[in-house]
GROMACS .gro file of C-alpha atoms in nm:
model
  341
    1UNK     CA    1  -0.943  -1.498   0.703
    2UNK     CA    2  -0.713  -1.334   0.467
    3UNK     CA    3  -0.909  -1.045   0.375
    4UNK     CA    4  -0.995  -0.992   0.773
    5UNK     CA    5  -0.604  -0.953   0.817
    6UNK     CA    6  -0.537  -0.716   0.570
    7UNK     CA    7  -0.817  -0.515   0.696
    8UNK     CA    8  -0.724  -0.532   1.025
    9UNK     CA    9  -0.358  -0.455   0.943
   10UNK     CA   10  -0.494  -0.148   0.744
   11UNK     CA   11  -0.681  -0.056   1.001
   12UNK     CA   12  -0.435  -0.051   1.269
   13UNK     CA   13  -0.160   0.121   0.986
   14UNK     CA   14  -0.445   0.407   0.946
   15UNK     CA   15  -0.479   0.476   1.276
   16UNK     CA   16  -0.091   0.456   1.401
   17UNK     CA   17  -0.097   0.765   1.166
   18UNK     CA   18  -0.272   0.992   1.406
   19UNK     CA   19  -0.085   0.823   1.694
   20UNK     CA   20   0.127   1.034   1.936
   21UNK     CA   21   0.466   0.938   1.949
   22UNK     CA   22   0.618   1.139   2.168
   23UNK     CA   23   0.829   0.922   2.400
   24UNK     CA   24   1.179   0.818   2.352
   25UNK     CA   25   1.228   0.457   2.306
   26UNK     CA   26   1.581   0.476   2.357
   27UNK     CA   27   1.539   0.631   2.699
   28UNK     CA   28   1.238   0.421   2.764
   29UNK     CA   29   1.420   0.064   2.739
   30UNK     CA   30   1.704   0.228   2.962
   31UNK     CA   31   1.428   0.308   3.223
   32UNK     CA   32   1.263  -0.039   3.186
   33UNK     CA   33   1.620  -0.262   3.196
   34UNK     CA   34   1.527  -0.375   2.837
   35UNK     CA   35   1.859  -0.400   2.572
   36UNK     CA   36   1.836  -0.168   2.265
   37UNK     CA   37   1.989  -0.263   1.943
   38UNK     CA   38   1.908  -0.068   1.669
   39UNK     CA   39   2.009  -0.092   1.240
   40UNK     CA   40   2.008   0.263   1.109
   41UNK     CA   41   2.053   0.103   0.763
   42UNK     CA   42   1.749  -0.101   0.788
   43UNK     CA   43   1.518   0.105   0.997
   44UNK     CA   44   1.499  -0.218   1.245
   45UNK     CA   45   1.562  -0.265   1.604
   46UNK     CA   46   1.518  -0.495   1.876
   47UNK     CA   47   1.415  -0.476   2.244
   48UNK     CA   48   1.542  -0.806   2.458
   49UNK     CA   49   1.500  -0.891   2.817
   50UNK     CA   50   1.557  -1.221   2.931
   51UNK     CA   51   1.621  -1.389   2.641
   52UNK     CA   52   1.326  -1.250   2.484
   53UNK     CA   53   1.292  -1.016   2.170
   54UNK     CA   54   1.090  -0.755   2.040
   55UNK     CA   55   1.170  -0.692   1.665
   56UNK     CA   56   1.025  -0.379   1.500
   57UNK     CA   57   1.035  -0.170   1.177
   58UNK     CA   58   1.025   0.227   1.196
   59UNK     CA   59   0.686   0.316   1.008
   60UNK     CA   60   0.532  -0.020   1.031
   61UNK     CA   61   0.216  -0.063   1.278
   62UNK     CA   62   0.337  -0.400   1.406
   63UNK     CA   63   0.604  -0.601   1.627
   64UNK     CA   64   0.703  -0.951   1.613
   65UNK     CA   65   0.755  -1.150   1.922
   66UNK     CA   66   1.056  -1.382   1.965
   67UNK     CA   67   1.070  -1.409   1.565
   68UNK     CA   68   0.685  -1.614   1.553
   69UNK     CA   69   0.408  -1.399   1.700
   70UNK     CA   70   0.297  -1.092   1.575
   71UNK     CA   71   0.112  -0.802   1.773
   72UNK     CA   72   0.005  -0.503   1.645
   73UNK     CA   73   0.071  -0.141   1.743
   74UNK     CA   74   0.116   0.208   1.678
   75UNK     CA   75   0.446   0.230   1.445
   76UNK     CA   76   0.790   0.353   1.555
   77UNK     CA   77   0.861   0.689   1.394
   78UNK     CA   78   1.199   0.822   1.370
   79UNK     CA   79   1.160   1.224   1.427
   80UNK     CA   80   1.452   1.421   1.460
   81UNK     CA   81   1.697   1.207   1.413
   82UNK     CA   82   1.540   1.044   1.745
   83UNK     CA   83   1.357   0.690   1.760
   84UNK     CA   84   0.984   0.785   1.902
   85UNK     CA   85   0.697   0.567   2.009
   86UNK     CA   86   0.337   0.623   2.176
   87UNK     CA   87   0.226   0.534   2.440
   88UNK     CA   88   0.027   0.237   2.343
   89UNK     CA   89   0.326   0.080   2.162
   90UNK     CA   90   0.557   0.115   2.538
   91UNK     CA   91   0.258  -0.058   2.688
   92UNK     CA   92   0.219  -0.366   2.440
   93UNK     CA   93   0.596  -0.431   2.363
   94UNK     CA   94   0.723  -0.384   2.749
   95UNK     CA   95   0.423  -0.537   2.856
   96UNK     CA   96   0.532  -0.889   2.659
   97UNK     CA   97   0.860  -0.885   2.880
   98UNK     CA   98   0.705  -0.875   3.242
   99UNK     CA   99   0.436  -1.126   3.139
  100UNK     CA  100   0.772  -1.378   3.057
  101UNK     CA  101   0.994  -1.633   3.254
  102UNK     CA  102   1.357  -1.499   3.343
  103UNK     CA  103   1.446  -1.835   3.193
  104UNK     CA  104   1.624  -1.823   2.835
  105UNK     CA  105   1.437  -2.109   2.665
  106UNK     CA  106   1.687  -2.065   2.364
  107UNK     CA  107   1.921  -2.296   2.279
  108UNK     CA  108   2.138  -2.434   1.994
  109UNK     CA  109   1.994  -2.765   1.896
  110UNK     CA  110   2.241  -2.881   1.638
  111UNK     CA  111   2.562  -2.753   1.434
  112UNK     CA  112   2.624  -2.864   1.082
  113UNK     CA  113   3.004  -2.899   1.030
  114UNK     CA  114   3.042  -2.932   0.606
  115UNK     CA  115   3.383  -3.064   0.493
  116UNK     CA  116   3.462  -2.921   0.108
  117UNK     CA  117   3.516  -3.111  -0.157
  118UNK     CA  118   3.559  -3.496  -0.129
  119UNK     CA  119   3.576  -3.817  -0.363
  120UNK     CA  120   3.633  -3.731  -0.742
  121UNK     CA  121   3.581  -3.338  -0.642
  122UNK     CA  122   3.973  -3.301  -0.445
  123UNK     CA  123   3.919  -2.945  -0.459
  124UNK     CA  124   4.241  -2.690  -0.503
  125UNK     CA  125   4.551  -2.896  -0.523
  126UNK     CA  126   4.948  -2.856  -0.563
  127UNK     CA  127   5.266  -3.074  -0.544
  128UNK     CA  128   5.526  -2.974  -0.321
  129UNK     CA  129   5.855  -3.149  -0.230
  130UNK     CA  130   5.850  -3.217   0.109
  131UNK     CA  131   6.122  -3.404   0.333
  132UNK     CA  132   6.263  -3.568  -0.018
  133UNK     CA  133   5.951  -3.669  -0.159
  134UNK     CA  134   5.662  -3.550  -0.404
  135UNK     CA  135   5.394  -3.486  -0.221
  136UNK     CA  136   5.035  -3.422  -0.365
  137UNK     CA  137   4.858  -3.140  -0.104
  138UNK     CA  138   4.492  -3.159  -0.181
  139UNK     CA  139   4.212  -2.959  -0.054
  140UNK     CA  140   3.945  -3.214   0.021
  141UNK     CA  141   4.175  -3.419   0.261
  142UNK     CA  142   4.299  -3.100   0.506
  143UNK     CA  143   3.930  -2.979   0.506
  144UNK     CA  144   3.816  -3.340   0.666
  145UNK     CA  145   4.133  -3.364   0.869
  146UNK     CA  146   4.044  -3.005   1.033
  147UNK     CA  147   3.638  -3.091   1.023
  148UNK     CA  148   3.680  -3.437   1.224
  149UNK     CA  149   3.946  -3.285   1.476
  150UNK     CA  150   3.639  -2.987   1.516
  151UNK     CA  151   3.392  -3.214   1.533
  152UNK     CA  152   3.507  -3.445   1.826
  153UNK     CA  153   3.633  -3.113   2.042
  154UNK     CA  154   3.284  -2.981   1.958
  155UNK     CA  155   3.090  -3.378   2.055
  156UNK     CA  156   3.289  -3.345   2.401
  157UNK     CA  157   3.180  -3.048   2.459
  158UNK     CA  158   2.782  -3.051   2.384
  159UNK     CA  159   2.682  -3.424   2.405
  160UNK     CA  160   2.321  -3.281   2.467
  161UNK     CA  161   2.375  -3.072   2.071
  162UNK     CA  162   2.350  -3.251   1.733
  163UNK     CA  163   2.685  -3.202   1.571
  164UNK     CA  164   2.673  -3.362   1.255
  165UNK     CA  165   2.938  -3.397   0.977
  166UNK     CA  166   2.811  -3.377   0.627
  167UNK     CA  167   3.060  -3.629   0.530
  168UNK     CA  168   3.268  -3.742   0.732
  169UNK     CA  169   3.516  -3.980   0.492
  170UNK     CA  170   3.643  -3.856   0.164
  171UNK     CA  171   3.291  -3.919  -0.047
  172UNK     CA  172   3.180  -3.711  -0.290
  173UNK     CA  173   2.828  -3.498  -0.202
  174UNK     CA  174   2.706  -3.237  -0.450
  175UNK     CA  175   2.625  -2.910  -0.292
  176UNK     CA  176   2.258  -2.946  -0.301
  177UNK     CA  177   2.299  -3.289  -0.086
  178UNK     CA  178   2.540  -3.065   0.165
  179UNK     CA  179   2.202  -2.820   0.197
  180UNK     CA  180   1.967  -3.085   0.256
  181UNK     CA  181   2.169  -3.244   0.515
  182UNK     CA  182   2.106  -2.913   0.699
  183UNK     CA  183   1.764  -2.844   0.624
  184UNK     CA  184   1.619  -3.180   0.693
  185UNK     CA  185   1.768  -3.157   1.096
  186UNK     CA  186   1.429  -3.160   1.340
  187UNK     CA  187   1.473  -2.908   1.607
  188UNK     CA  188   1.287  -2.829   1.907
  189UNK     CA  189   1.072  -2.518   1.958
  190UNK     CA  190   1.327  -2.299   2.112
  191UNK     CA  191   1.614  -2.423   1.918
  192UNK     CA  192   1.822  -2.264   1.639
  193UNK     CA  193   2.111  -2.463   1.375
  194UNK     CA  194   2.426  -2.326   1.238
  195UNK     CA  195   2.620  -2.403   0.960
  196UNK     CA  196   3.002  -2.389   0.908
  197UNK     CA  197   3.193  -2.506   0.601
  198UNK     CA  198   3.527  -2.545   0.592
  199UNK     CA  199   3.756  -2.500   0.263
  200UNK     CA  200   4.101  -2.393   0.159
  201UNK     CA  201   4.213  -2.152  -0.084
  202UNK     CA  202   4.384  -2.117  -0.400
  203UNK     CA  203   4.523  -1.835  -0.650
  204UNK     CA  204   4.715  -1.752  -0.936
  205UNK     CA  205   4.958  -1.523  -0.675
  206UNK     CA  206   5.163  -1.743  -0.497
  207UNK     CA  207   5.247  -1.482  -0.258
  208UNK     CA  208   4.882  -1.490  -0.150
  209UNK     CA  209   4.842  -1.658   0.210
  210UNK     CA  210   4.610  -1.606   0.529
  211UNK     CA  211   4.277  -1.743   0.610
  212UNK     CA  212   3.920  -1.561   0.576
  213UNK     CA  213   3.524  -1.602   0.695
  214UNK     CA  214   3.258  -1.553   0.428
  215UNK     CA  215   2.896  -1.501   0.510
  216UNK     CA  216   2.589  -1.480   0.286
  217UNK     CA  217   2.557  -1.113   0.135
  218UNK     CA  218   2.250  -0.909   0.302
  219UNK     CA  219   2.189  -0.795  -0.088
  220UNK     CA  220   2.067  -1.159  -0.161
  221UNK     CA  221   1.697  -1.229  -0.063
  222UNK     CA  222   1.562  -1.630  -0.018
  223UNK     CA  223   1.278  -1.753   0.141
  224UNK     CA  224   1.386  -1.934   0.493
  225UNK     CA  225   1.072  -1.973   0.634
  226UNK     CA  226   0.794  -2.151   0.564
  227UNK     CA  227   0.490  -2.043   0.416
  228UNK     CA  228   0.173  -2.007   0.582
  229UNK     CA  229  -0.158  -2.036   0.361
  230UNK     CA  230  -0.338  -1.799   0.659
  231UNK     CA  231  -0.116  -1.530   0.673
  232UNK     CA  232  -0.125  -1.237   0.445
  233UNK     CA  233   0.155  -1.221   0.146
  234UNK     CA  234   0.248  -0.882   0.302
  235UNK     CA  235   0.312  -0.998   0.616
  236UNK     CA  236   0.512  -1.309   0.551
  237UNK     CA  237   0.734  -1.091   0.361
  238UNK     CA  238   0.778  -0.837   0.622
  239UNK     CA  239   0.848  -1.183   0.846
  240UNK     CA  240   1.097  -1.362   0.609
  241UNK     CA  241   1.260  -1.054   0.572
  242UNK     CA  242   1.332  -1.034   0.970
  243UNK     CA  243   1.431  -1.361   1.011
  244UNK     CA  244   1.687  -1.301   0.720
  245UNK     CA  245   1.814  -1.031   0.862
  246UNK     CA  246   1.846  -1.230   1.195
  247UNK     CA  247   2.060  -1.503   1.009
  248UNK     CA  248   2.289  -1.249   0.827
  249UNK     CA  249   2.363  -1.080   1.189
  250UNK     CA  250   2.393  -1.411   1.368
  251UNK     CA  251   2.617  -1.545   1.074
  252UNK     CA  252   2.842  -1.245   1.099
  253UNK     CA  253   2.914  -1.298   1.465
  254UNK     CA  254   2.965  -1.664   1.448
  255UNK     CA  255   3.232  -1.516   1.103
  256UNK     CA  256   3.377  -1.282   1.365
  257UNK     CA  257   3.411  -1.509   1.653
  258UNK     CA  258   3.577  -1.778   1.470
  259UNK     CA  259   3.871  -1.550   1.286
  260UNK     CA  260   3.935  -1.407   1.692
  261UNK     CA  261   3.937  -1.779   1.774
  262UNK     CA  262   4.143  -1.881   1.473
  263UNK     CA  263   4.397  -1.536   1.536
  264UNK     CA  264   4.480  -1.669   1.902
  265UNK     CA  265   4.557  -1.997   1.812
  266UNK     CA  266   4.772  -1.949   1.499
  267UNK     CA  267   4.915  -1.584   1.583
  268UNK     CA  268   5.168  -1.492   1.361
  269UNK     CA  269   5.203  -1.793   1.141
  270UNK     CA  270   4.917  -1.709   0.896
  271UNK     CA  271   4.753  -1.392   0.822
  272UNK     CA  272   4.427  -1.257   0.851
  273UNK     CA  273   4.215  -1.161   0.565
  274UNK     CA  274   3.894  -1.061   0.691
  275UNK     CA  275   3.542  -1.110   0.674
  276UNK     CA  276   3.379  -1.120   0.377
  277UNK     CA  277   3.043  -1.150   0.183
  278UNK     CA  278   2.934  -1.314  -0.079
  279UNK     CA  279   2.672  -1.510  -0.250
  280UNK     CA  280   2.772  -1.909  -0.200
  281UNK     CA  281   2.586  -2.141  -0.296
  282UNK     CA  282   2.644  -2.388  -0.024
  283UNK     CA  283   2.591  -2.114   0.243
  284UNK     CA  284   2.294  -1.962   0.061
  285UNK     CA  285   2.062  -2.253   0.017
  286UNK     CA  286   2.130  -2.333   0.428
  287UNK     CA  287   1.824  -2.177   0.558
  288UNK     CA  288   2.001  -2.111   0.909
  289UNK     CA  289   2.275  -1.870   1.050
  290UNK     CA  290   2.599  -1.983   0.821
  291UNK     CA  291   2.981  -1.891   0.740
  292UNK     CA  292   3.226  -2.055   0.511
  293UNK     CA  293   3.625  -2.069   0.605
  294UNK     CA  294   3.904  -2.078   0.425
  295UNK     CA  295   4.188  -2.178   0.577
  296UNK     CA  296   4.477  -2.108   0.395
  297UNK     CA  297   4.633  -2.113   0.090
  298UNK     CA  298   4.726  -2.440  -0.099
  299UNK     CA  299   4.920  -2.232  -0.387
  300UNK     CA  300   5.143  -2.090  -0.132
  301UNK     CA  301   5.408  -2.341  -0.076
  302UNK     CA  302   5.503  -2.182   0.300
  303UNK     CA  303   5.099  -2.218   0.415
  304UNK     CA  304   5.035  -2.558   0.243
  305UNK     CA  305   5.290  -2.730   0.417
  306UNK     CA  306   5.151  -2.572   0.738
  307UNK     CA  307   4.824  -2.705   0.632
  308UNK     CA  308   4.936  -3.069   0.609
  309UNK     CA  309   5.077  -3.024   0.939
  310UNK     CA  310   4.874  -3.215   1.244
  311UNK     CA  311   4.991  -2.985   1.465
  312UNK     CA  312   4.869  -2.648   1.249
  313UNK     CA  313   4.542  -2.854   1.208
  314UNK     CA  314   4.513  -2.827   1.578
  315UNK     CA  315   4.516  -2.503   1.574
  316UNK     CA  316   4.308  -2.405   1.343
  317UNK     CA  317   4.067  -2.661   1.489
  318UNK     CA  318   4.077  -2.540   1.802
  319UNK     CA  319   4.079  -2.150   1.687
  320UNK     CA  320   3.735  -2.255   1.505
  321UNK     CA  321   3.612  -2.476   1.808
  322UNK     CA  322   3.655  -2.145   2.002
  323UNK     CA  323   3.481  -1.932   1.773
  324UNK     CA  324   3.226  -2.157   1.777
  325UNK     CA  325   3.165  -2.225   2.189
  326UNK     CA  326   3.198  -1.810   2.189
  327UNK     CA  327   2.898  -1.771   1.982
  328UNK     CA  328   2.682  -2.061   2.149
  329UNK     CA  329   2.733  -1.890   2.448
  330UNK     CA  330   2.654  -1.538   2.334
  331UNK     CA  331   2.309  -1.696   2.168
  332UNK     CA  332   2.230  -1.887   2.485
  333UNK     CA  333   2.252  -1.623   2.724
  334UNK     CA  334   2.170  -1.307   2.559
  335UNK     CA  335   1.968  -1.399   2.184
  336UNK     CA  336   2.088  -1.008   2.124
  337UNK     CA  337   2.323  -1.004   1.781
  338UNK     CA  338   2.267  -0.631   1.687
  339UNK     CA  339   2.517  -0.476   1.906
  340UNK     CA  340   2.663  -0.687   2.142
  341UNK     CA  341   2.601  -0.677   2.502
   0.00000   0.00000   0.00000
């Protein structure tokens, strides 16, 4: 079976070479009422209509269907500066669209809400005096405070979802137990997971205060799918490698929804840092769409006693639980994270 595919797929490679691609994909998913996103740095685009996807590689002889199925074609070759197809590849790709429900079967199943820190691991701490008295601020205790207030906002508002709290009293859990919390959740078909951890910061500048979103770095590469013994090495690399640039694009928007969310809720009282990458472990080993937040600075006297405050908690609860709802919604009724609308 394995040799037949890589025939096959050098078959169909070979002859996509001598294919005429002289039609404008661009102009032909405007004609057709199919959305166009396209990633000039990776060479990848997608087509969706309906809550359906076409994912594609310029130079490579093959699509893949709603992120399982793949279907051979002639390859997308960018000439000119333009994106060109053939003939054959408008007729299979647009082809997949009509022969689909104008129902969005996509959904998200379950969200993973990950407290930092916990037990014998408090985290960043400081001691402030407060109202008279010493008071001990400690990392692990705001991050549960904020993760339990986002976690019943969030239970109110899907009870149909799996929201589950990685811990949800102050225990310790190392990260790799955080991870398999995550990884072990059973979905169904059409349903996706997401992942946000919540932390607080520290540094050696006191002056240092606002809050930030981190996502996984595209420059790290993981397996997040799982192998298949019938499918040619080749093409489950080309496949992880989609689906990991579908989680790094999905993460970023949930990252960019959540700092508008947190902006509106806390305005001018904190500052916003940014979204950033990096390689986390706790994010990276979460084989799903993930961001970590950091809400503030414990070093910062000003912030930390915001951050013990009930009332700033709210806020940045609710400024996350907005972020959040924004992104289930996008993912629900569009599946399109390239580009937007």
């Amino acid at each position: 079976m394995k040799r037949i595919i890589q025939f096959f797929a050098l078959f169909l490679f070979s002859f996509s070479l001598f294919a005429q691609t002289d039609i404008s994909l661009v102009s032909e998913a405007e004609k057709q009422g199919v959305s166009f996103y396209w990633d000039s740095l990776g060479a990848s685009g997608i087509l969706e209509k309906n809550g359906h996807q076409i994912v594609f590689h310029a130079g490579d002889p093959f699509v893949l269907k709603d992120y399982k199925e793949i279907l051979f074609t002639d390859a997308p070759e960018i000439v000119g500066g333009n994106l060109m197809v053939s003939k054959k590849f408008v007729e299979d790709t647009f082809a997949f669209f009509s022969s689909k429900s104008k129902e969005n079967g996509y959904r998200v199943g379950a969200i993973i809400i990950d407290p930092g820190h916990g037990g014998k691991d408090p985290g960043a701490s400081a001691k402030y005096k407060i109202n008279g008295k010493k008071v001990n601020v400690q990392e692990k205790d705001i991050c549960l405070k904020t993760a339990n207030l986002l976690c019943t906002r969030l239970k109110k508002a899907y009870p149909d979802k799996k929201i589950i709290m990685t811990r949800s009293e102050d225990v310790f859990l190392s990260l790799e137990e955080r991870t398999d919390i995550a990884n072990a959740v059973k979905l169904g078909e059409h349903e996706a997971i997401i992942y946000v951890s919540i932390h607080v910061n520290s540094s050696l500048d006191k002056k240092a205060t606002g809050y930030e979103t981190w996502y996984l770095s595209p420059d790290y590469r993981r397996t997040v799918i799982e192998k298949d013994k019938n499918v040619d090495k080749n093409l489950f690399n080309i496949l992880n490698s989609l689906t990991e640039e579908e989680y790094t694009s999905e993460s970023l928007l949930i990252a960019k929804f959540i700092m508008d969310g947190i902006q509106a809720q806390v305005g001018n009282l904190s500052t916003q840092r940014g979204i950033k990458a990096n390689d986390w472990f706790v994010v990276k080993n979460a084989n799903m769409p993930s961001v970590l937040i950091e809400l503030g600075f414990l070093s910062n006297e000003g912030e930390a006693k915001n951050l013990i405050d009930n009332f700033y908690l709210q806020k940045l609860s609710l400024g996350i639980y907005n972020g959040i709802t924004a992104f289930v919604t996008h993912f629900e009724r569009s599946r399109g994270f390239m580009g937007g609308e």
